[in-house]
PDB file of C-alpha atoms in Angstrom:
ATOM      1  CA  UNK A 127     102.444  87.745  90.164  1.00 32.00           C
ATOM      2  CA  UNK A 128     103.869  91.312  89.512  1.00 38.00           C
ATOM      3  CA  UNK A 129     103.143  92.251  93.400  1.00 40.00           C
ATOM      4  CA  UNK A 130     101.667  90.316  96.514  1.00 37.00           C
ATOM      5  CA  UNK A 131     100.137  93.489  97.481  1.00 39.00           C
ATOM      6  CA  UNK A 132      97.960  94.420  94.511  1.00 38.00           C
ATOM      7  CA  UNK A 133      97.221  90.879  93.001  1.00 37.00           C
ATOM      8  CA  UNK A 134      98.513  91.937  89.580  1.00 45.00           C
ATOM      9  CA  UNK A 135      97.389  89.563  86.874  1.00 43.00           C
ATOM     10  CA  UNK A 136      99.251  88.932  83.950  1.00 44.00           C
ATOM     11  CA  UNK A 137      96.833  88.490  80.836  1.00 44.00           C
ATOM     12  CA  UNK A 138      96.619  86.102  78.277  1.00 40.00           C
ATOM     13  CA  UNK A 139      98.546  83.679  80.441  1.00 37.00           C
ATOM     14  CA  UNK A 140     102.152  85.826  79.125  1.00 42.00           C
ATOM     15  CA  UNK A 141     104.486  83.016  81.933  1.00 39.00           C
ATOM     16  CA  UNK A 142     107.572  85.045  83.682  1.00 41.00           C
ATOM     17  CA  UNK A 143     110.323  85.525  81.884  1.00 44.00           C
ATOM     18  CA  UNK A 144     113.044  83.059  82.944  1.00 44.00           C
ATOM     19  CA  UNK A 145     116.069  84.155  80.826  1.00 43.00           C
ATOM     20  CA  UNK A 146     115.563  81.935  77.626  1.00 39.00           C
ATOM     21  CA  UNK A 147     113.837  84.259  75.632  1.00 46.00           C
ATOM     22  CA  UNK A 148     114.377  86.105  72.259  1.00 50.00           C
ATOM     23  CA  UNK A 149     117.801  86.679  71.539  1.00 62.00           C
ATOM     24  CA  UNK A 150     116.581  90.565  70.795  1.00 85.00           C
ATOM     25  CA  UNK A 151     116.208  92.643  74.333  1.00 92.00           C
ATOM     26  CA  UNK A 152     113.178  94.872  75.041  1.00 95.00           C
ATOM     27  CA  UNK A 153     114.660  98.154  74.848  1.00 96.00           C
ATOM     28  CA  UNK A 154     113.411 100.658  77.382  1.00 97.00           C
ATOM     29  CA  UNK A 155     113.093 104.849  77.665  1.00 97.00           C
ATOM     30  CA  UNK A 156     112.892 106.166  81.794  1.00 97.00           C
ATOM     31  CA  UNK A 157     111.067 108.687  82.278  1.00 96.00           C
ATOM     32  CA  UNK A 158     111.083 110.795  85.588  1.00 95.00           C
ATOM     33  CA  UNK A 159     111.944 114.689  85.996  1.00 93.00           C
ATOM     34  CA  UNK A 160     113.750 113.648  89.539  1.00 92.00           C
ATOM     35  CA  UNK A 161     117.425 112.798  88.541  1.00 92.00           C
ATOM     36  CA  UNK A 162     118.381 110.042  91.267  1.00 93.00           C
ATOM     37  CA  UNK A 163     115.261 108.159  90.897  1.00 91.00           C
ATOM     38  CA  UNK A 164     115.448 108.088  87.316  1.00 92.00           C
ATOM     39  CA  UNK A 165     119.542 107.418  87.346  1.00 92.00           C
ATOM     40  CA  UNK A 166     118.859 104.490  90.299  1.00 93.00           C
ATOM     41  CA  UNK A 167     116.255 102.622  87.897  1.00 94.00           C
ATOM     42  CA  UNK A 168     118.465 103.170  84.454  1.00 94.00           C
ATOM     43  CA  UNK A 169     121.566 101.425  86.758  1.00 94.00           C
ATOM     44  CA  UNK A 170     119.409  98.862  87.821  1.00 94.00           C
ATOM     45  CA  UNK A 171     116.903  97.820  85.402  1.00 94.00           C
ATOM     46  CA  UNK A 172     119.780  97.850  82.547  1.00 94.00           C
ATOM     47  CA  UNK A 173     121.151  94.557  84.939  1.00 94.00           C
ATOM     48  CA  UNK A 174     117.869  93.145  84.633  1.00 94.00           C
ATOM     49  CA  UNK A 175     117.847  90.036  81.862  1.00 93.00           C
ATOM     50  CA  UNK A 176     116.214  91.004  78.420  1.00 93.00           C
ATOM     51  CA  UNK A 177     116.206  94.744  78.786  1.00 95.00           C
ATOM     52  CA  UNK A 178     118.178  97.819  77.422  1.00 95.00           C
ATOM     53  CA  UNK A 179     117.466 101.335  78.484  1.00 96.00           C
ATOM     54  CA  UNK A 180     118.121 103.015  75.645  1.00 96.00           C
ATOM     55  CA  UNK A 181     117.412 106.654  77.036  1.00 95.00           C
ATOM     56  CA  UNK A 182     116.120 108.812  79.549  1.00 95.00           C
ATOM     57  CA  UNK A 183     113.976 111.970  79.945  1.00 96.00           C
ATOM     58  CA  UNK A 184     113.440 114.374  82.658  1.00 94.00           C
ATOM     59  CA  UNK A 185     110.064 115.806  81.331  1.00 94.00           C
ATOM     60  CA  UNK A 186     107.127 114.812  79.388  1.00 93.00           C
ATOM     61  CA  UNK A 187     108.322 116.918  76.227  1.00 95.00           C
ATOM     62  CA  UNK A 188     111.567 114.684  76.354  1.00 95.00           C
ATOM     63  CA  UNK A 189     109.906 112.004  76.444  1.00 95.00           C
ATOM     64  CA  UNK A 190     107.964 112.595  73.772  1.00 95.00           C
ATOM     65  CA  UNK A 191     111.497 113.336  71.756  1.00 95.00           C
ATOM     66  CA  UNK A 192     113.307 111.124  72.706  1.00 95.00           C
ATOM     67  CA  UNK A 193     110.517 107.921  72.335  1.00 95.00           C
ATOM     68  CA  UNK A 194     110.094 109.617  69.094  1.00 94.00           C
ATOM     69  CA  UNK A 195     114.042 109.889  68.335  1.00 94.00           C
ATOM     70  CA  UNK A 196     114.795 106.177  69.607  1.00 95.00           C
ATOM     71  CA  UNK A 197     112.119 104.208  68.914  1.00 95.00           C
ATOM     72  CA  UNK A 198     111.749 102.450  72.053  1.00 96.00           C
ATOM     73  CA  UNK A 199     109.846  99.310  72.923  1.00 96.00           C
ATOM     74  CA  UNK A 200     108.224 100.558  76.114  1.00 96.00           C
ATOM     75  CA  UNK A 201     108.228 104.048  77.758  1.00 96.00           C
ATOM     76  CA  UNK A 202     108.740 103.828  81.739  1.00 96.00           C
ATOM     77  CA  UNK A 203     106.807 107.024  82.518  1.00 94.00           C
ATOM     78  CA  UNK A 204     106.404 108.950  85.801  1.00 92.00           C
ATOM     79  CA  UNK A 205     103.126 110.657  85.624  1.00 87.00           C
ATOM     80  CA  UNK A 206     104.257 114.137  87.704  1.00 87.00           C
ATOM     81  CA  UNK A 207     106.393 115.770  85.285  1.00 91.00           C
ATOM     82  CA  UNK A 208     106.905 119.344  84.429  1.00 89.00           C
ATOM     83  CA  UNK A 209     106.239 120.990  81.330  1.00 89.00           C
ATOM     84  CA  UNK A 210     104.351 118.044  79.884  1.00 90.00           C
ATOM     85  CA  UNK A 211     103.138 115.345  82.583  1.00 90.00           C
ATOM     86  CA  UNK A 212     102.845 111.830  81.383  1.00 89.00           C
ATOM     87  CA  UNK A 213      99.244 111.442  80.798  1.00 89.00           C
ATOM     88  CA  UNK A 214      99.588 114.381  77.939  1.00 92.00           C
ATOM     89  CA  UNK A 215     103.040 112.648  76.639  1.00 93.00           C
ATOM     90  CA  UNK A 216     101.459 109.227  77.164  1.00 92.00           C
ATOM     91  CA  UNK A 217      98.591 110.322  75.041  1.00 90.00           C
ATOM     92  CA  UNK A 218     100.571 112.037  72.131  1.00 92.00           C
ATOM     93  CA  UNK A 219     103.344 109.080  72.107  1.00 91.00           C
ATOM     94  CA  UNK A 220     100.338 107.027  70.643  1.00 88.00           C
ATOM     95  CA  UNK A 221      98.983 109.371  68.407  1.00 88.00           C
ATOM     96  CA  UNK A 222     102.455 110.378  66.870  1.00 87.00           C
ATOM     97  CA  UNK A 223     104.147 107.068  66.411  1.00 81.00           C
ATOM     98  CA  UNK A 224     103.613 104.250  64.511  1.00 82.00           C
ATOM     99  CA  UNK A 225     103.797 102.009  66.011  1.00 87.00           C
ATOM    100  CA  UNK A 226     103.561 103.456  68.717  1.00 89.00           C
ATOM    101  CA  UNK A 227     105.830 102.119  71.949  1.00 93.00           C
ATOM    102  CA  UNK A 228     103.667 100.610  75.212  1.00 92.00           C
ATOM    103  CA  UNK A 229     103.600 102.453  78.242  1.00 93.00           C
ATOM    104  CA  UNK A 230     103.930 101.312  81.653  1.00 92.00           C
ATOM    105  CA  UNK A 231     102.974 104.684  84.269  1.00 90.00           C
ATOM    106  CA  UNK A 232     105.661 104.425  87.286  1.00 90.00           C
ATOM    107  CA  UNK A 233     104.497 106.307  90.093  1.00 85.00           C
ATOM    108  CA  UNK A 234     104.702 106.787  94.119  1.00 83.00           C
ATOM    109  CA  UNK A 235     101.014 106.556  95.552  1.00 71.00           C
ATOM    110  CA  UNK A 236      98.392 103.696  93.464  1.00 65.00           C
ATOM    111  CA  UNK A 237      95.398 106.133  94.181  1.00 62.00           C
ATOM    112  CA  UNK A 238      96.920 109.277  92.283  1.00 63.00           C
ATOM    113  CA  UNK A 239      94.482 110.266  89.360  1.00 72.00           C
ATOM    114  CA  UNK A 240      97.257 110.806  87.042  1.00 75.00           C
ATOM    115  CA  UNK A 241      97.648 106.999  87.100  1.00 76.00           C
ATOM    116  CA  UNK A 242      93.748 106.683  86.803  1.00 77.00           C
ATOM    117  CA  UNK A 243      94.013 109.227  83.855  1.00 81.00           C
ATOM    118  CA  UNK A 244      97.031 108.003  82.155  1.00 80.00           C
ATOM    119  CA  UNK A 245      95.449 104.505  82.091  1.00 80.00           C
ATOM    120  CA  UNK A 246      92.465 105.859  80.090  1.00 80.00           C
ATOM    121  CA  UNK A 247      95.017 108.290  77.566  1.00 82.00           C
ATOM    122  CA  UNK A 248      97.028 104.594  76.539  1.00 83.00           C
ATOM    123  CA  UNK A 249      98.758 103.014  79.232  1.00 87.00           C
ATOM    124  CA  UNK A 250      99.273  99.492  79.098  1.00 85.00           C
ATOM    125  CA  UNK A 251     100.039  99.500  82.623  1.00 84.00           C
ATOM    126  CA  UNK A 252     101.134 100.594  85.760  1.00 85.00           C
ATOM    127  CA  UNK A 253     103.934 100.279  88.633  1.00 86.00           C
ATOM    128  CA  UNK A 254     104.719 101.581  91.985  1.00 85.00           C
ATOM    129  CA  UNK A 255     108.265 103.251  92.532  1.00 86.00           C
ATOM    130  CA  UNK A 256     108.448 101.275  95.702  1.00 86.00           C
ATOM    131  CA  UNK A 257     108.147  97.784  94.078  1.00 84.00           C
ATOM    132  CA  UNK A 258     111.037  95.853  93.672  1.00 89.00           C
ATOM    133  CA  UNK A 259     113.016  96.414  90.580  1.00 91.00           C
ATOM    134  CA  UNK A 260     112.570  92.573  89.252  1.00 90.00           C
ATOM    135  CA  UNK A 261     109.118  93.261  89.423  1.00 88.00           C
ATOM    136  CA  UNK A 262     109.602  96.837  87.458  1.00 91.00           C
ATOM    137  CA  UNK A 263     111.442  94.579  84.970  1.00 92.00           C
ATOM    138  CA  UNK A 264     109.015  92.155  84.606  1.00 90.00           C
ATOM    139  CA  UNK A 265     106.401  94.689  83.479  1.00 89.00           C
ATOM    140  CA  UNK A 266     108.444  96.103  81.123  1.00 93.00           C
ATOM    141  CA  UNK A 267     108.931  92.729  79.674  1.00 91.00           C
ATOM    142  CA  UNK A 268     104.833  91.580  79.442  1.00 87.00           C
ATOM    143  CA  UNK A 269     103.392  94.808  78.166  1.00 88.00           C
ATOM    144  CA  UNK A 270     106.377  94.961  75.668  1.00 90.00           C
ATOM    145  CA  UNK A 271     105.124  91.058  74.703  1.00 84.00           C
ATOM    146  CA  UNK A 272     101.434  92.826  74.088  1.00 77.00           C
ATOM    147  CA  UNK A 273     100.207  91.423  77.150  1.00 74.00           C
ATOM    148  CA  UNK A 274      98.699  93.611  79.665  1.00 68.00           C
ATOM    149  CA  UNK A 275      99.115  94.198  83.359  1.00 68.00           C
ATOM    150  CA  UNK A 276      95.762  94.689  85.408  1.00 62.00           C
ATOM    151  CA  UNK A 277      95.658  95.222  89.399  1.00 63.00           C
ATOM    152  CA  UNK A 278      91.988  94.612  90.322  1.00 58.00           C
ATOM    153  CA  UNK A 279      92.682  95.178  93.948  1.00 63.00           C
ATOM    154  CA  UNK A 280      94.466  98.456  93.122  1.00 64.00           C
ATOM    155  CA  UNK A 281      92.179  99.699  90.335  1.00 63.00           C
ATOM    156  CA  UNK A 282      89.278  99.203  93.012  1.00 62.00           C
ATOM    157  CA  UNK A 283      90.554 101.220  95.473  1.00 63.00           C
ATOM    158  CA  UNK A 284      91.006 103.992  92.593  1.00 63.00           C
ATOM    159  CA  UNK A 285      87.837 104.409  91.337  1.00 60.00           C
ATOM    160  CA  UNK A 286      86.234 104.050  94.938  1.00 58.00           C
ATOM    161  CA  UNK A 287      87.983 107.121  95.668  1.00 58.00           C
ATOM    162  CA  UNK A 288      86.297 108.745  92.614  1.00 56.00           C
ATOM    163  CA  UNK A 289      82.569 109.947  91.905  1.00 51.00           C
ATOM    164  CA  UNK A 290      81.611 107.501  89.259  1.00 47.00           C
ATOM    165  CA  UNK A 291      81.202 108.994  85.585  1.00 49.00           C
ATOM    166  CA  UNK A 292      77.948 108.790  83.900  1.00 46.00           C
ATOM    167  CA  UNK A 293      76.477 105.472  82.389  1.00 46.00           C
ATOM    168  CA  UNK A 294      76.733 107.202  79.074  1.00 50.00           C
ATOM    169  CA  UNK A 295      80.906 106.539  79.614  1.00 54.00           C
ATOM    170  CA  UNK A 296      79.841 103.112  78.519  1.00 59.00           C
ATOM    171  CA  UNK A 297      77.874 102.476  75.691  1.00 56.00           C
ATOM    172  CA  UNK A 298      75.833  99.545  77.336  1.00 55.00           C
ATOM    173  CA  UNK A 299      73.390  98.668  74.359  1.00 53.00           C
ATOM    174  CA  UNK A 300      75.936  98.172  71.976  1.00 82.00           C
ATOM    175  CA  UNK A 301      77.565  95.175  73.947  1.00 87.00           C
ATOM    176  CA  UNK A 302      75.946  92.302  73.942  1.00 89.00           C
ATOM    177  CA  UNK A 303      74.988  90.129  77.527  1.00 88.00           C
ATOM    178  CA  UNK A 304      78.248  87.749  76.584  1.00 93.00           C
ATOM    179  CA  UNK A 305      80.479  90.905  76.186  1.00 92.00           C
ATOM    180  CA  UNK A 306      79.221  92.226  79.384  1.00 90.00           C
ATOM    181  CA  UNK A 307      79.547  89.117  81.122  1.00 91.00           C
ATOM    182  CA  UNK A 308      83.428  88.766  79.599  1.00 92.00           C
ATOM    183  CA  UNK A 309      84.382  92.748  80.572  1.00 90.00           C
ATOM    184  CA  UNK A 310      83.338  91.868  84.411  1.00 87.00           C
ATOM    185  CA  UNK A 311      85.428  88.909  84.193  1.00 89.00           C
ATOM    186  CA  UNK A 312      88.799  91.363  82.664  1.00 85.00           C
ATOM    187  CA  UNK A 313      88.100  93.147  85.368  1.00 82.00           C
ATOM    188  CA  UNK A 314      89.049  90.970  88.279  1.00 79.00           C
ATOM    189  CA  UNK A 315      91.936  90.446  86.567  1.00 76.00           C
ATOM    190  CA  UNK A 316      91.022  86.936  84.657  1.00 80.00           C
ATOM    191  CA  UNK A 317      93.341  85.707  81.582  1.00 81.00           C
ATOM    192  CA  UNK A 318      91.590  84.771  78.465  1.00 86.00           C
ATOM    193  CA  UNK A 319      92.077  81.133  79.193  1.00 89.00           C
ATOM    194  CA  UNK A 320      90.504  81.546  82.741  1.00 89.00           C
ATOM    195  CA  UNK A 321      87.596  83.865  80.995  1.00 91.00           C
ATOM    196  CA  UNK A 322      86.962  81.094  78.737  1.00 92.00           C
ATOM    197  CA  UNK A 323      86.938  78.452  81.733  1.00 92.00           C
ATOM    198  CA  UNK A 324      84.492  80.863  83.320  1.00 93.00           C
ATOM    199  CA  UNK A 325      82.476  81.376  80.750  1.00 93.00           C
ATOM    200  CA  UNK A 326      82.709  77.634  79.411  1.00 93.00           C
ATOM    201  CA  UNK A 327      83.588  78.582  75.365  1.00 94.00           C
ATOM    202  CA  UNK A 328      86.410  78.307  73.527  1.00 94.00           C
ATOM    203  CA  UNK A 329      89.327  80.662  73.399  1.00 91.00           C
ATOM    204  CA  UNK A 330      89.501  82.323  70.497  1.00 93.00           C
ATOM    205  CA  UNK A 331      85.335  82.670  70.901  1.00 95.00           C
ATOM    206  CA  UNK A 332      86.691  85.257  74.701  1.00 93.00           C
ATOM    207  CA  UNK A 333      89.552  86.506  72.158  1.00 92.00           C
ATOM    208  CA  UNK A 334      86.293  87.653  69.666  1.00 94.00           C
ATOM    209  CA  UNK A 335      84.132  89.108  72.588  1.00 94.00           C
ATOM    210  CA  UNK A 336      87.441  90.936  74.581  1.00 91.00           C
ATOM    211  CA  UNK A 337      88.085  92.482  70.930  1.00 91.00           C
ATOM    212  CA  UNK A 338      84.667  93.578  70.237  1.00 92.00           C
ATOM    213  CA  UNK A 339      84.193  95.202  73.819  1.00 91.00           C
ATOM    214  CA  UNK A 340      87.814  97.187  72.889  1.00 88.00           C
ATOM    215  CA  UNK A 341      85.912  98.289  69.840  1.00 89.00           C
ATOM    216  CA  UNK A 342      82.575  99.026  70.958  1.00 88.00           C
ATOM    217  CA  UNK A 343      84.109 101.033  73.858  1.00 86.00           C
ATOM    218  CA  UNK A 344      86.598 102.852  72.247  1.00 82.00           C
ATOM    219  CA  UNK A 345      89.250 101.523  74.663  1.00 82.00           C
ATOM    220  CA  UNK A 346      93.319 101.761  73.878  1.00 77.00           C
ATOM    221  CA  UNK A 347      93.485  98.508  75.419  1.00 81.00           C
ATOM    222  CA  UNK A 348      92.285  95.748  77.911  1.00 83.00           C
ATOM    223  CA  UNK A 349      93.388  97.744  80.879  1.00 80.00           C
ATOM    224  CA  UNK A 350      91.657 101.024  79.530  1.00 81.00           C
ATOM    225  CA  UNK A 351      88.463  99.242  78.966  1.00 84.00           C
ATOM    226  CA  UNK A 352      88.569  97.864  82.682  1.00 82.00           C
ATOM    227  CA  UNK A 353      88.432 101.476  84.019  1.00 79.00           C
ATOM    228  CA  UNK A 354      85.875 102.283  81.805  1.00 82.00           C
ATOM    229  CA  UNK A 355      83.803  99.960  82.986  1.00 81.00           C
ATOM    230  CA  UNK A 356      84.661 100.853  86.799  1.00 78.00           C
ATOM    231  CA  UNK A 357      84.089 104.184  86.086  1.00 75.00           C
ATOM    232  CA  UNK A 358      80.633 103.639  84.216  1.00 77.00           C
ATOM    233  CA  UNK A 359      79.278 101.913  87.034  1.00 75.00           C
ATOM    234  CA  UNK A 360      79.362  98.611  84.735  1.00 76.00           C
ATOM    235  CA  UNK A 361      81.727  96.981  87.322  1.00 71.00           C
ATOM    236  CA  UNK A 362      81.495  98.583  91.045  1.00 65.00           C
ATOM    237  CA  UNK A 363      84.554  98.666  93.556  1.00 55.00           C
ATOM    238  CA  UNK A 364      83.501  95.337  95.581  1.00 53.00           C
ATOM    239  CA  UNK A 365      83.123  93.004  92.309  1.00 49.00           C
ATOM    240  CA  UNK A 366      84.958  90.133  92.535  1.00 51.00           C
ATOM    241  CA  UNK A 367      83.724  87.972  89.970  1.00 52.00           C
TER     242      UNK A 367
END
């Protein structure tokens, strides 16, 4: 669990990272245009196991740069920045590099639509700046793994504080009933191996429909294609599964 308070899920059943992992750290860019919050999380997540901060930016144009310059594994990124906020830099850092780094959006309040919109421009992710660092860390660590990081209970209250998008956002007819069926299940926050328990098929047979509904919908990844499907109606606020 990344938080009691959002029921995070960790996908693809990535376990914690318990400090006998590759030799090779995840190396880390901070984002945030307010100099002691971003100075307080470079001091502490650098004394977190398995991570280097490599750099730090105080806007989304330096971000951009310096993710650019560096080469980092993951960007940290506050979503409120001047000059370029972070669902802009977000959304260029994946166009512009290749391979691009992962993204995890850091940010104050859960039910800001930056963090909403930076989700859909690429994110792998989110945090909140009150969470404990360890937790911050161990974000950094999964979505730099390829995993992904969903918070049902927190995407829910999201999109039930915004007027739902038309159906069109979703290209229904092109997934089939199974791919449907699997999407609703991503979105409460269930691994592959749980979809597959759910669903009673095999693993890679989820891994086949959770790639085809990335495809079909155009999503960045599995968290991207969650708020599609919130936002399309597919999947409404009180769905648990």
């Amino acid at each position: 669990m990344i938080d009691s308070d959002v029921s995070a899920t960790v996908t693809a059943g990535c376990a914690a990272f318990d400090g006998t992992g590759p030799a090779n750290p995840v190396t880390l860019l901070i984002a945030d245009d307010d100099e002691v919050t971003r100075s307080g999380l470079r001091t502490l997540l650098a004394a977190q196991p398995g991570i280097a901060v490599v750099g730090e930016a105080a806007d989304g144009v330096e971000a951009v740069d310096q993710a650019l310059r560096l080469r980092p594994d993951v960007v940290l990124m506050d979503v409120r920045m001047p000059r370029r906020n972070g669902i802009e830099a977000t959304r260029q850092l994946l166009a512009e590099s290749a391979p691009p780094p992962k993204v995890v959006v850091i940010t104050t309040f859960e039910n800001d639509d930056y963090v909403t919109a930076a989700l859909s421009a690429g994110a792998s992710g989110f945090v909140l700046k009150r969470h404990p660092v360890r937790q911050i860390a161990e974000a950094v660590r999964v979505v730099a793994a390829g995993e992904a990081i969903l918070f049902p209970a927190a995407l829910r209250r999201m999109v039930a504080a915004r007027p739902l998008g038309s159906a069109e956002a979703l290209p229904r007819a092109a997934l089939t009933g199974r791919e449907e069926e699997t999407l609703r299940l991503m979105a409460t926050g269930l691994s592959n191996p749980e979809i597959a328990q759910s669903l009673t098929v095999s693993l890679e047979t989820v891994k086949t429909h959770v790639g085809n509904v990335l495809t079909k919908l155009g999503a960045q990844n599995r968290t991207h294609a969650v708020v599609i499907a919130y936002e399309s109606g597919l999947v409404v606020p009180g769905f648990t599964g």
